[in-house]
Coordinates of C-alpha atoms and ligand atoms in Angstrom, one line a residue:
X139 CA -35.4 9.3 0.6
X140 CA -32.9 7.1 -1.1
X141 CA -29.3 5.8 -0.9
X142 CA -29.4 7.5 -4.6
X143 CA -30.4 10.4 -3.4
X144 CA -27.9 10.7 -0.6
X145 CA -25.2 9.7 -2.7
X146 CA -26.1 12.6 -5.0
X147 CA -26.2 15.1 -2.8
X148 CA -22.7 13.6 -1.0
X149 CA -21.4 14.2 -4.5
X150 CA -22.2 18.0 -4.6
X151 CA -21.6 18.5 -0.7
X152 CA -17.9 16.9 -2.0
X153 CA -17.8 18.6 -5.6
X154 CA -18.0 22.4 -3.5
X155 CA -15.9 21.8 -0.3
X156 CA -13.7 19.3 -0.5
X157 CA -12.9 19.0 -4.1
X158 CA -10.6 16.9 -6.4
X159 CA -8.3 15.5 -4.2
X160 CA -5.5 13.1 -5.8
X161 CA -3.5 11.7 -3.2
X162 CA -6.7 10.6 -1.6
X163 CA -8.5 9.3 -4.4
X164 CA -5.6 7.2 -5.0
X165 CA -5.9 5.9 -1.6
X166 CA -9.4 4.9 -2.3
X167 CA -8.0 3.1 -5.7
X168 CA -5.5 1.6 -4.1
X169 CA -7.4 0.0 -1.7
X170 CA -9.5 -1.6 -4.0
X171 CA -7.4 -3.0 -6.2
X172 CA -6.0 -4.6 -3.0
X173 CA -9.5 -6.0 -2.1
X174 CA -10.1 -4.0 0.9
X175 CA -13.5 -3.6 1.8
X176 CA -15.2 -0.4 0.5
X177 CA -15.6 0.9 4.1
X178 CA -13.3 3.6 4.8
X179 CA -15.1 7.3 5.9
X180 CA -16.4 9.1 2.7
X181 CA -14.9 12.3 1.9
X182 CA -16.9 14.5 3.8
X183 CA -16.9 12.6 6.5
X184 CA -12.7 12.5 6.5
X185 CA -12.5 16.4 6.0
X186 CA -15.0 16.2 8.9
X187 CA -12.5 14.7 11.3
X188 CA -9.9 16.9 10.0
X189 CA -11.9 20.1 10.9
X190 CA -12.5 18.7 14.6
X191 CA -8.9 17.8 15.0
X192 CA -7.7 21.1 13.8
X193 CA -10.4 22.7 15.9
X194 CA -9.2 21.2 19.0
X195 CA -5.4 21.8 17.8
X196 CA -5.1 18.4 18.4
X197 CA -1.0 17.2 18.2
X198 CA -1.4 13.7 19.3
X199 CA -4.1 11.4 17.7
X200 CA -5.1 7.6 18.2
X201 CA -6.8 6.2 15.5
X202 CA -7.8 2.5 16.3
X203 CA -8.7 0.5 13.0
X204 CA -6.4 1.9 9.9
X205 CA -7.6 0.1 6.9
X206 CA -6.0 1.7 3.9
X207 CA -4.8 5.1 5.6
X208 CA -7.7 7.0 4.2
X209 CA -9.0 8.2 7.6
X210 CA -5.3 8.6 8.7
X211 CA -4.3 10.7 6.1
X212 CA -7.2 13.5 6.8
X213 CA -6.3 13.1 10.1
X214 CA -2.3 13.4 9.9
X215 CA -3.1 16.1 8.2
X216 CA -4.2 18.3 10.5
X217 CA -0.9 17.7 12.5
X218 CA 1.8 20.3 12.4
X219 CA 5.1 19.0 11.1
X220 CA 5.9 18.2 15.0
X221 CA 2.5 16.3 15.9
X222 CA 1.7 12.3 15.9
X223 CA -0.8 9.9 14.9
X224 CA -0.5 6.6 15.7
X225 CA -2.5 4.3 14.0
X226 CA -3.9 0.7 15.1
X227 CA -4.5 -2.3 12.4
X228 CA -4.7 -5.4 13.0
X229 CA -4.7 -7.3 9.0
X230 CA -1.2 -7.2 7.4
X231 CA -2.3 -6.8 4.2
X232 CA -4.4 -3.5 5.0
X233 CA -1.1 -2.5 6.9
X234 CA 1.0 -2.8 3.7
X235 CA -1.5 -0.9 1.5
X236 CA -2.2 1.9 4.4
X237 CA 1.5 2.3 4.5
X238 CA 2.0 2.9 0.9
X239 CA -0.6 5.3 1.1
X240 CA 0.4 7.5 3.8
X241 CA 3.5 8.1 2.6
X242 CA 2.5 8.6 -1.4
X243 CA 0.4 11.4 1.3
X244 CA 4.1 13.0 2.2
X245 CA 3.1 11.7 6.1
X246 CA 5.2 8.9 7.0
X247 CA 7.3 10.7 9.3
X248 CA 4.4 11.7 11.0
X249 CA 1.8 8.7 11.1
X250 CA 3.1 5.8 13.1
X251 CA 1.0 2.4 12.3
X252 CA 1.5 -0.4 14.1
X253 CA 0.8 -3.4 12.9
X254 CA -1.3 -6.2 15.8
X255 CA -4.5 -6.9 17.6
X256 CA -5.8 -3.2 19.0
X257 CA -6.5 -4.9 22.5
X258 CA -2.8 -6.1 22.3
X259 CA -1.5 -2.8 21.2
X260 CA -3.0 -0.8 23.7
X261 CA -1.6 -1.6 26.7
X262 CA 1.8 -0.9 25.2
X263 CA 1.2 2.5 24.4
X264 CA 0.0 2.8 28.0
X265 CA 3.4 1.3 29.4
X266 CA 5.1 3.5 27.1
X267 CA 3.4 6.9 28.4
X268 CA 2.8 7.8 24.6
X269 CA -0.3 9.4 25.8
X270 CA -2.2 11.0 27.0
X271 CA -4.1 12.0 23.5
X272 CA -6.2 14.8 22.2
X273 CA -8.0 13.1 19.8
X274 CA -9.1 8.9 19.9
X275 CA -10.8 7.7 16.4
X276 CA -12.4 4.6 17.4
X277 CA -13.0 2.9 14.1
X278 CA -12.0 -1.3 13.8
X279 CA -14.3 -4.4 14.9
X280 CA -17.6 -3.1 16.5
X281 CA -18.0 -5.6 19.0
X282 CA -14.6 -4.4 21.0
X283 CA -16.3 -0.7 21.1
X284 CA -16.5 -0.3 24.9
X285 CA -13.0 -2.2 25.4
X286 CA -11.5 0.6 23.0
X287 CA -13.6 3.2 25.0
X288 CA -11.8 2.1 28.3
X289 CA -8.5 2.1 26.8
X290 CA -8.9 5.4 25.4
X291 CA -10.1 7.0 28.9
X292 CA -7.2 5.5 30.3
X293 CA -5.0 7.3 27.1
X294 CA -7.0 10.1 27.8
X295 CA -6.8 13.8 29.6
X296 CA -9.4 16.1 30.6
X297 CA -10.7 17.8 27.1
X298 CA -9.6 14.3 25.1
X299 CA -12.2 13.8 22.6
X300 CA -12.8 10.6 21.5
X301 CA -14.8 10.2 18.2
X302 CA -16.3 6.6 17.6
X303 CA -17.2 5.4 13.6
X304 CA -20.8 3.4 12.9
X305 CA -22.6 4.1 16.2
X306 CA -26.2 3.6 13.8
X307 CA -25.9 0.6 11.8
X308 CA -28.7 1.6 9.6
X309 CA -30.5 2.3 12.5
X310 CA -30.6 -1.5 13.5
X311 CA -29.2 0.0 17.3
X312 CA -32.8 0.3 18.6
X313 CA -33.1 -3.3 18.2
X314 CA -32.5 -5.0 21.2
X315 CA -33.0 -8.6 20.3
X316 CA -30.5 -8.3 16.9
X317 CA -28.2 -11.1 16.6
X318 CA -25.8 -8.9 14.8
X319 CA -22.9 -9.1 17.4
X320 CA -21.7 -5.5 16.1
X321 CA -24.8 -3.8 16.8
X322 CA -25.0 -5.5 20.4
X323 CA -21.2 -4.0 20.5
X324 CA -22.4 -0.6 19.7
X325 CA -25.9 -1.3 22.1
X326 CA -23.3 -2.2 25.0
X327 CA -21.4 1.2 24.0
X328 CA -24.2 3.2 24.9
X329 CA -25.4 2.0 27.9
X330 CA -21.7 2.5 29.1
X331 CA -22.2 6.0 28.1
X332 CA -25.4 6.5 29.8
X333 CA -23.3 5.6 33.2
X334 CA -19.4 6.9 32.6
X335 CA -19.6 9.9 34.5
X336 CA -15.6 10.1 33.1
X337 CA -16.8 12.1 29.5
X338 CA -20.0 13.2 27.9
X339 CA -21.2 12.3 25.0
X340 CA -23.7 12.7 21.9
X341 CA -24.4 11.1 18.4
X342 CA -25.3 11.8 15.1
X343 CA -26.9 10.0 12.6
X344 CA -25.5 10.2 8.7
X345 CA -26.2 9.5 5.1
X346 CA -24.5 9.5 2.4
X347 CA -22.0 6.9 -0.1
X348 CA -21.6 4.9 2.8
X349 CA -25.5 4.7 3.7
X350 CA -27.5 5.6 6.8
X351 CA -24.8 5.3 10.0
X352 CA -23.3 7.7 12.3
X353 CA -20.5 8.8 14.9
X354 CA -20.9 10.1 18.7
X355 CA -18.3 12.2 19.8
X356 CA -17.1 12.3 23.7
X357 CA -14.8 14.7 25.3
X358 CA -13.4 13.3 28.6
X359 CA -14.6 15.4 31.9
X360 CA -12.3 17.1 34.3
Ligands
SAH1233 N1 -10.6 4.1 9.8 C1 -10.6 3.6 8.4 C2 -11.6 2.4 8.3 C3 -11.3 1.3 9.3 S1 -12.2 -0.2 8.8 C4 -11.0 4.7 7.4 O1 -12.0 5.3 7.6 O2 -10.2 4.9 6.4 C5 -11.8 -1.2 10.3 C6 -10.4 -1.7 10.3 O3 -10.2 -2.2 11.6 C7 -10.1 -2.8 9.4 O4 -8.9 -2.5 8.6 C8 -9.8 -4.0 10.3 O5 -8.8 -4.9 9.8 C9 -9.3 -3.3 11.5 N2 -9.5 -4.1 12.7 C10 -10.5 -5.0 13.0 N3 -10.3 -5.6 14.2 C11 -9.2 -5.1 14.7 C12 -8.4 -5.3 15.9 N4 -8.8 -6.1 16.8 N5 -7.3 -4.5 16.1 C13 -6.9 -3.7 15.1 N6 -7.5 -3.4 14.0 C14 -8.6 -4.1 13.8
DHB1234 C1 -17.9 -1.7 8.8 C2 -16.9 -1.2 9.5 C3 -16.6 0.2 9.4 O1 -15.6 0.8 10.1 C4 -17.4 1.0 8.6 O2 -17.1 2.3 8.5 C5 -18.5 0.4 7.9 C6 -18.7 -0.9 8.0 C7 -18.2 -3.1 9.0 O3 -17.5 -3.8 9.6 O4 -19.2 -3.6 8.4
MG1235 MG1 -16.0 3.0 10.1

């Protein structure tokens, strides 16, 4: 099987349920022309996160890791006109373009991004009380996994489900001796899921546009 191949059938899976989508594709353009890096969630993938946040009704999302909005956007969506995402970025630039794009989306008054270093941010929300969450995207620099992981069981309740991005790295996890400092970050995520006896937890491998990756999903225990 090939990435030409996936990508193919990405483009029917898209073509039939997701369909033409403007204010997103422009997102996508945007970005580009802005030099962000091509790595937001493909289409499928975005409308995948929008299905699990609707399906858990969930009114208050944490998103860690912004990029150009395109996540946050299929994401805000599935808020009702009272719910809240808040979204973490550390890069001004991607800031300034995600910005632009969620509100081009109609969902400013709904997506809060703050701009600054996630393990900076955090803590604030904590002191704050703006949890506890229903839904934690974990999706910015791989190495920090298992720090975001702890901040999010801390912004957490019982039934919080916490999705993390790029858990397969083309499948370069089983290597133990890989100098690639994201896929040790990801290696050190799952041992700490193979002991936190605070949420359980399962992954799935994917293919598509964006190659041969995947998420695990965790919902906080009782
Ligand atoms: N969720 C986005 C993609 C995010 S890419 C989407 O699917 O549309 C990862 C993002 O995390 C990048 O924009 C990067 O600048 C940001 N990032 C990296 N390290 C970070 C940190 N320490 N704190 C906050 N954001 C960070
Ligand atoms: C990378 C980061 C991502 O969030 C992603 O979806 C793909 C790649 C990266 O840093 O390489
Ligand atoms: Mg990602």
């Amino acid at each position: 099987m090939s990435q030409d191949q996936w990508s193919s059938v990405e483009r029917y899976i898209v073509d039939a349920v997701v369909g033409a989508d403007p204010v997103l594709e422009a997102a996508i353009a945007d970005s580009a022309a802005a030099g962000l890096p091509p790595i937001a969630v493909s289409p499928n993938e975005g409308k995948f996160l929008h299905l699990l946040a609707r399906a858990i009704g969930a009114q208050r999302i944490l998103e860690i890791g912004t990029l150009g909005g395109y996540s946050a956007i299929w994401l805000g969506r599935a808020l009702s006109s009272d719910g809240t995402l808040i979204t973490l970025e550390a890069v001004e630039k991607h800031a300034e373009v995600a910005r632009k794009n969620i509100a081009r989306a109609g969902l400013a008054d709904r997506v809060d991004l703050r701009l600054g270093r996630a393990l900076e941010t955090l803590p604030k929300i904590l002191a704050a009380r703006e949890g506890p969450f229903d839904l934690i995207f974990i999706d910015a620099d791989k190495p920090a996994i298992c720090d975001y992981f702890e901040w999010s069981l801390k912004l957490a309740r019982p039934g919080t489900m916490i999705v993390v991005d790029n858990v397969v790295r083309t499948g370069k996890i089983v290597d133990a001796n890989s100098a690639d400092a994201s896929v040790q970050g990801v290696r050190r995520f799952y041992q700490m899921l193979a002991s936190e006896k605070r949420a359980s937890a399962t992954a799935i491998q994917t293919v598509g546009s964006k190659g041969y990756d995947g998420f695990s999903i965790a919902i906080v225990n009782g």
